[in-house]
Amino acid sequence: MHNSKKIAKILICLLICVLVIKGLDLVLYPCTFVRNNVHTISTEQKDLLIFGTSNGMSDLDPDYILEGTGLTGQNLCVGGEYPVDAYYLTKLALEKQKPKAVIFELSPGYFTTEKEKGNNYCLFYHEFPMSMTKVEYYFDTMLDCDFRYPLFAFHEYSLQYELSKMKDTVYQKTTGNYDVSYLKGQAQEYHENGFIEKYPVAVENFPSYSPTLFTAADVKQTNMDYLTRLIELCRENDVEFIATTMPLAATMLVQEEDSYRQAWDYFTEYFKEQGVPYYNFNREYYGAYGHDLANYVDYDGHMNGDSARAFSKVFGETVLGDLKK
């Protein structure tokens, strides 16, 4: 009897802890555009899924890529999205739907660095619905980081969170609200198809930029392993896989010419070995779109909204081919 009371007290304490953690997560963890993206691929059928980094996020508008085709697409690119994230996002999508094609936007610097620990570490995992994919994702990523990240993801935001938004956050989560108007900021605007439109910035106001340089010797094998697994996953499920690199400003290509040359050589050879198409808009397809600084909002290659929409049309005409027929 005495042991039963002790066990009951322990269980009650654990339950209280769980409720407190859930409550803090409800209030403090913001509703991000990743939440909307994951919800979309978990509940809607899409013909085209786009994965990659912030360059793909701001440069590729699925509606303009697929204009006039009757096909639908979702942009799932995010700054901080590594091949491991793209792999598990694709696995999650395949649990719920069958896309015709996957586009993987490649930024070379992501292959010479390791996934950043912090709130970005949970950015995707936190939004996954409970599934076998989420369990696999946990064991492949979360075990490598501080135990607080998966359990207390909100702690990364608690000290800088805007109290004025807590009411909206709780409302959105408790009512299952995914209204994109909540995600509009001063410098950018999230669209339902996952594209994030950047508002124009004068060149003289571009922030300073130090690119992550690429050398083959610095490539992290884990990143390449997950990219290979992603290609194989698409192949096993009869999903067309297309790799691409977004056009960068000519001034940056010249400034870091040796680094980019090594990157283009490395990935051109890799994708050739994998037997998948690679559309590099800084080399073979350089002339398909302009590389003027006026097309961008920074030196890192993020396009403004008008430029992104124009490029997306060119991208669709150049890359998709038979998918659009």
C-alpha positions as MATLAB code, in Angstrom:
seq = 'MHNSKKIAKILICLLICVLVIKGLDLVLYPCTFVRNNVHTISTEQKDLLIFGTSNGMSDLDPDYILEGTGLTGQNLCVGGEYPVDAYYLTKLALEKQKPKAVIFELSPGYFTTEKEKGNNYCLFYHEFPMSMTKVEYYFDTMLDCDFRYPLFAFHEYSLQYELSKMKDTVYQKTTGNYDVSYLKGQAQEYHENGFIEKYPVAVENFPSYSPTLFTAADVKQTNMDYLTRLIELCRENDVEFIATTMPLAATMLVQEEDSYRQAWDYFTEYFKEQGVPYYNFNREYYGAYGHDLANYVDYDGHMNGDSARAFSKVFGETVLGDLKK';
ca = [
       0.000    0.000    0.000;
       2.809    2.366    0.953;
       4.628    1.669   -2.326;
       1.418    2.247   -4.277;
       1.039    5.701   -2.713;
       4.644    6.577   -3.575;
       4.150    5.461   -7.170;
       0.911    7.443   -7.389;
       2.651   10.582   -6.093;
       5.465   10.152   -8.607;
       2.987    9.712  -11.458;
       1.039   12.789  -10.355;
       4.258   14.834  -10.229;
       5.226   13.624  -13.690;
       1.773   14.480  -15.021;
       2.001   17.984  -13.555;
       5.452   18.444  -15.132;
       4.147   17.309  -18.519;
       1.182   19.687  -18.294;
       3.426   22.604  -17.305;
       5.818   21.896  -20.197;
       2.922   21.572  -22.637;
       1.434   24.809  -21.338;
       4.692   26.716  -21.719;
       5.154   25.288  -25.206;
       1.631   26.361  -26.121;
       2.258   29.925  -24.974;
       5.940   30.504  -25.747;
       6.755   28.498  -28.885;
       5.702   30.700  -31.836;
       3.664   29.630  -34.835;
       6.259   29.554  -37.620;
       5.860   29.129  -41.364;
       7.355   25.648  -40.914;
       4.183   24.803  -38.980;
       2.129   25.822  -42.012;
       4.381   23.938  -44.435;
       4.295   20.684  -42.478;
       0.527   20.964  -42.059;
       0.130   21.442  -45.815;
       2.149   18.403  -46.876;
       0.440   16.329  -44.184;
      -3.082   17.216  -45.324;
      -2.943   18.146  -49.027;
      -1.797   16.464  -52.224;
       0.946   18.397  -54.056;
       2.522   17.532  -57.395;
       5.812   19.327  -56.750;
       7.728   19.643  -53.480;
      10.715   21.989  -53.193;
      13.353   21.511  -50.496;
      16.447   23.533  -49.740;
      17.749   26.631  -48.020;
      16.686   30.252  -47.655;
      17.778   30.901  -51.260;
      15.202   28.456  -52.567;
      12.686   29.830  -50.086;
      12.934   33.358  -51.469;
      13.676   32.561  -55.137;
      11.133   29.878  -56.087;
       7.393   30.557  -56.228;
       5.600   27.262  -57.047;
       2.596   29.067  -58.549;
       4.783   30.762  -61.168;
       6.888   27.655  -61.770;
       3.733   25.660  -62.530;
       1.706   28.464  -64.109;
      -0.800   27.199  -66.667;
      -0.222   23.503  -65.910;
      -2.987   22.743  -63.437;
      -0.347   21.242  -61.147;
       0.253   22.316  -57.555;
       3.434   22.761  -55.545;
       4.731   23.596  -52.099;
       7.990   25.330  -51.245;
       9.467   23.777  -48.084;
      12.840   25.522  -48.216;
      14.021   27.119  -44.965;
      17.208   28.777  -43.802;
      18.906   26.091  -41.723;
      17.390   23.172  -43.640;
      20.048   20.495  -44.102;
      19.850   17.294  -46.182;
      18.766   15.346  -43.082;
      15.762   17.657  -42.725;
      14.879   17.439  -46.420;
      15.104   13.652  -46.209;
      12.695   13.352  -43.290;
      10.326   15.989  -44.650;
      10.144   13.943  -47.848;
       9.521   10.759  -45.854;
       6.719   12.507  -43.999;
       5.194   13.739  -47.261;
       5.336   10.243  -48.754;
       3.396    8.911  -45.768;
       0.551   11.252  -46.674;
       0.711   11.770  -50.457;
       2.472   10.966  -53.749;
       4.205   13.949  -55.414;
       5.324   13.755  -59.029;
       8.675   15.446  -58.411;
      11.028   16.772  -55.755;
      13.292   19.739  -56.395;
      16.341   20.052  -54.154;
      17.860   23.544  -54.039;
      21.539   23.260  -53.178;
      23.655   25.894  -51.433;
      27.286   24.677  -51.248;
      28.008   26.097  -47.787;
      25.457   23.768  -46.219;
      27.614   20.797  -47.129;
      30.772   22.019  -45.407;
      29.061   22.856  -42.112;
      27.159   20.884  -39.515;
      23.557   21.467  -38.576;
      23.298   24.364  -36.147;
      22.215   23.490  -32.628;
      19.607   25.773  -31.132;
      16.048   26.631  -32.044;
      16.748   25.668  -35.691;
      17.522   22.153  -34.462;
      13.873   21.691  -33.505;
      12.382   23.903  -36.184;
      11.165   20.948  -38.230;
      10.969   18.161  -35.653;
       8.708   20.236  -33.391;
       6.052   20.492  -36.117;
       6.025   16.854  -37.252;
       2.795   14.983  -36.448;
       3.355   11.819  -34.439;
       4.469    9.124  -36.856;
       7.206    6.575  -37.433;
       9.047    9.213  -39.442;
       9.091   11.528  -36.430;
      10.474    8.724  -34.247;
      13.240    7.998  -36.779;
      13.952   11.724  -37.103;
      14.314   11.960  -33.325;
      16.862    9.157  -33.092;
      18.847   10.451  -36.066;
      19.042   14.070  -34.904;
      17.770   14.867  -31.425;
      20.070   12.435  -29.602;
      23.034   14.511  -30.754;
      21.849   17.719  -29.129;
      21.181   19.042  -25.641;
      18.245   17.127  -24.151;
      16.465   20.425  -23.513;
      15.899   21.123  -27.199;
      13.240   18.473  -27.912;
      11.716   18.689  -24.418;
      11.846   22.442  -23.899;
      11.942   23.844  -27.429;
      10.233   26.996  -26.182;
      13.203   27.989  -23.996;
      15.015   29.331  -27.076;
      12.265   31.910  -27.477;
      11.206   32.651  -23.902;
      13.611   35.546  -23.269;
      12.931   37.402  -26.504;
       9.329   36.486  -27.165;
       6.871   39.277  -27.885;
       4.248   39.150  -25.153;
       1.760   40.876  -27.437;
       1.720   37.836  -29.743;
       0.992   35.233  -27.074;
      -2.763   35.619  -27.442;
      -2.557   35.049  -31.196;
      -0.233   32.073  -30.714;
      -2.576   30.353  -28.276;
      -5.565   31.111  -30.513;
      -3.888   29.676  -33.615;
      -2.804   26.488  -31.877;
      -6.032   25.779  -30.018;
      -8.242   26.425  -33.050;
      -5.996   24.872  -35.720;
      -5.682   28.235  -37.448;
      -3.105   28.525  -40.258;
      -3.942   32.015  -41.516;
      -0.849   33.322  -43.343;
      -1.576   36.915  -42.321;
      -0.048   36.124  -38.926;
       3.277   35.408  -40.655;
       3.644   38.716  -42.472;
       6.655   40.774  -41.364;
       8.191   44.143  -42.135;
      10.701   42.735  -44.628;
       8.946   39.690  -46.038;
       5.626   37.945  -46.587;
       4.802   34.236  -46.378;
       2.483   32.796  -49.019;
       0.318   29.694  -48.668;
       2.457   27.803  -51.190;
       5.512   28.223  -48.935;
       7.173   30.941  -51.001;
       8.478   33.827  -48.906;
       8.367   37.108  -50.778;
      11.176   39.490  -49.850;
      10.430   43.189  -50.136;
      12.897   45.217  -52.273;
      16.030   46.658  -50.642;
      18.282   49.315  -52.177;
      21.765   47.989  -52.957;
      23.378   50.589  -50.694;
      21.366   49.136  -47.799;
      22.466   45.536  -48.301;
      23.820   44.015  -45.070;
      27.466   42.956  -44.953;
      28.064   39.352  -45.923;
      30.784   36.755  -45.340;
      30.036   33.642  -47.415;
      30.810   30.141  -46.190;
      33.595   29.092  -48.534;
      33.582   25.657  -50.147;
      36.394   23.163  -50.517;
      35.917   19.474  -51.218;
      38.092   18.625  -48.214;
      35.622   20.354  -45.884;
      32.526   18.474  -47.044;
      30.770   16.723  -44.156;
      30.082   13.130  -45.130;
      26.855   13.025  -43.115;
      25.377   15.723  -45.340;
      26.297   13.806  -48.483;
      24.949   10.558  -47.020;
      21.538   12.104  -46.399;
      21.474   13.668  -49.857;
      22.154   10.238  -51.338;
      19.431    8.724  -49.153;
      17.020   11.414  -50.341;
      17.748   10.609  -53.984;
      17.287    6.892  -53.306;
      14.039    7.530  -51.420;
      12.618    9.411  -54.397;
      13.779    6.725  -56.799;
      12.191    3.952  -54.699;
       8.871    5.814  -54.723;
       8.957    6.722  -58.431;
       9.312   10.435  -57.682;
      11.421   12.488  -60.085;
      14.404   14.117  -58.332;
      15.827   17.376  -59.685;
      18.774   19.268  -58.177;
      19.384   22.962  -58.727;
      21.417   25.940  -57.552;
      19.920   29.421  -57.549;
      21.517   32.265  -59.545;
      23.840   34.446  -57.475;
      24.891   38.027  -58.117;
      27.764   38.275  -60.615;
      29.826   40.347  -58.183;
      29.754   37.546  -55.596;
      30.581   34.874  -58.158;
      33.678   36.833  -59.187;
      34.673   37.675  -55.616;
      34.653   34.020  -54.514;
      35.394   32.488  -57.904;
      37.705   29.709  -56.705;
      35.330   28.548  -53.972;
      32.341   28.427  -56.300;
      34.322   26.707  -59.048;
      35.249   23.925  -56.624;
      31.627   23.639  -55.518;
      30.218   23.468  -59.043;
      32.811   20.868  -60.067;
      32.134   18.760  -56.969;
      28.350   18.664  -57.253;
      28.288   18.354  -61.042;
      30.356   15.182  -60.714;
      28.285   13.912  -57.773;
      24.929   14.288  -59.514;
      26.355   12.775  -62.689;
      27.318    9.701  -60.655;
      23.839    9.613  -59.121;
      22.188    9.853  -62.524;
      20.011   12.850  -61.668;
      19.738   16.229  -63.453;
      21.471   19.250  -61.915;
      20.454   22.720  -63.078;
      23.109   25.197  -61.989;
      22.065   28.752  -62.828;
      25.604   29.970  -62.173;
      27.316   27.801  -64.762;
      25.547   25.805  -67.508;
      22.375   27.899  -67.182;
      24.067   31.173  -66.278;
      22.465   33.052  -69.158;
      18.904   31.984  -68.341;
      18.407   34.813  -65.855;
      20.084   38.081  -64.892;
      22.683   38.300  -62.127;
      22.365   42.018  -61.388;
      22.404   43.141  -57.756;
      19.089   44.923  -58.365;
      17.393   41.504  -58.453;
      18.362   40.793  -54.847;
      17.845   42.046  -51.302;
      21.349   41.102  -50.110;
      24.717   39.764  -51.291;
      23.730   36.216  -50.308;
      21.511   35.725  -53.344;
      18.025   36.185  -51.883;
      15.802   37.694  -54.575;
      13.145   40.321  -54.086;
       9.574   39.250  -54.824;
       9.292   40.595  -58.375;
      12.618   39.085  -59.379;
      11.714   35.737  -57.787;
       8.445   35.533  -59.689;
      10.173   36.348  -62.981;
      12.884   33.785  -62.274;
      10.327   31.154  -61.251;
       8.735   31.389  -64.694;
      12.138   30.901  -66.314;
      12.871   28.048  -63.914;
       9.646   26.264  -64.810;
      10.276   26.611  -68.538;
      13.896   25.480  -68.209;
      13.716   22.708  -65.644;
      10.378   20.964  -65.465;
       9.931   19.864  -69.057;
       7.824   16.709  -69.174;
       6.402   17.284  -65.682;
       4.403   20.223  -67.039;
       2.933   18.289  -69.970;
];
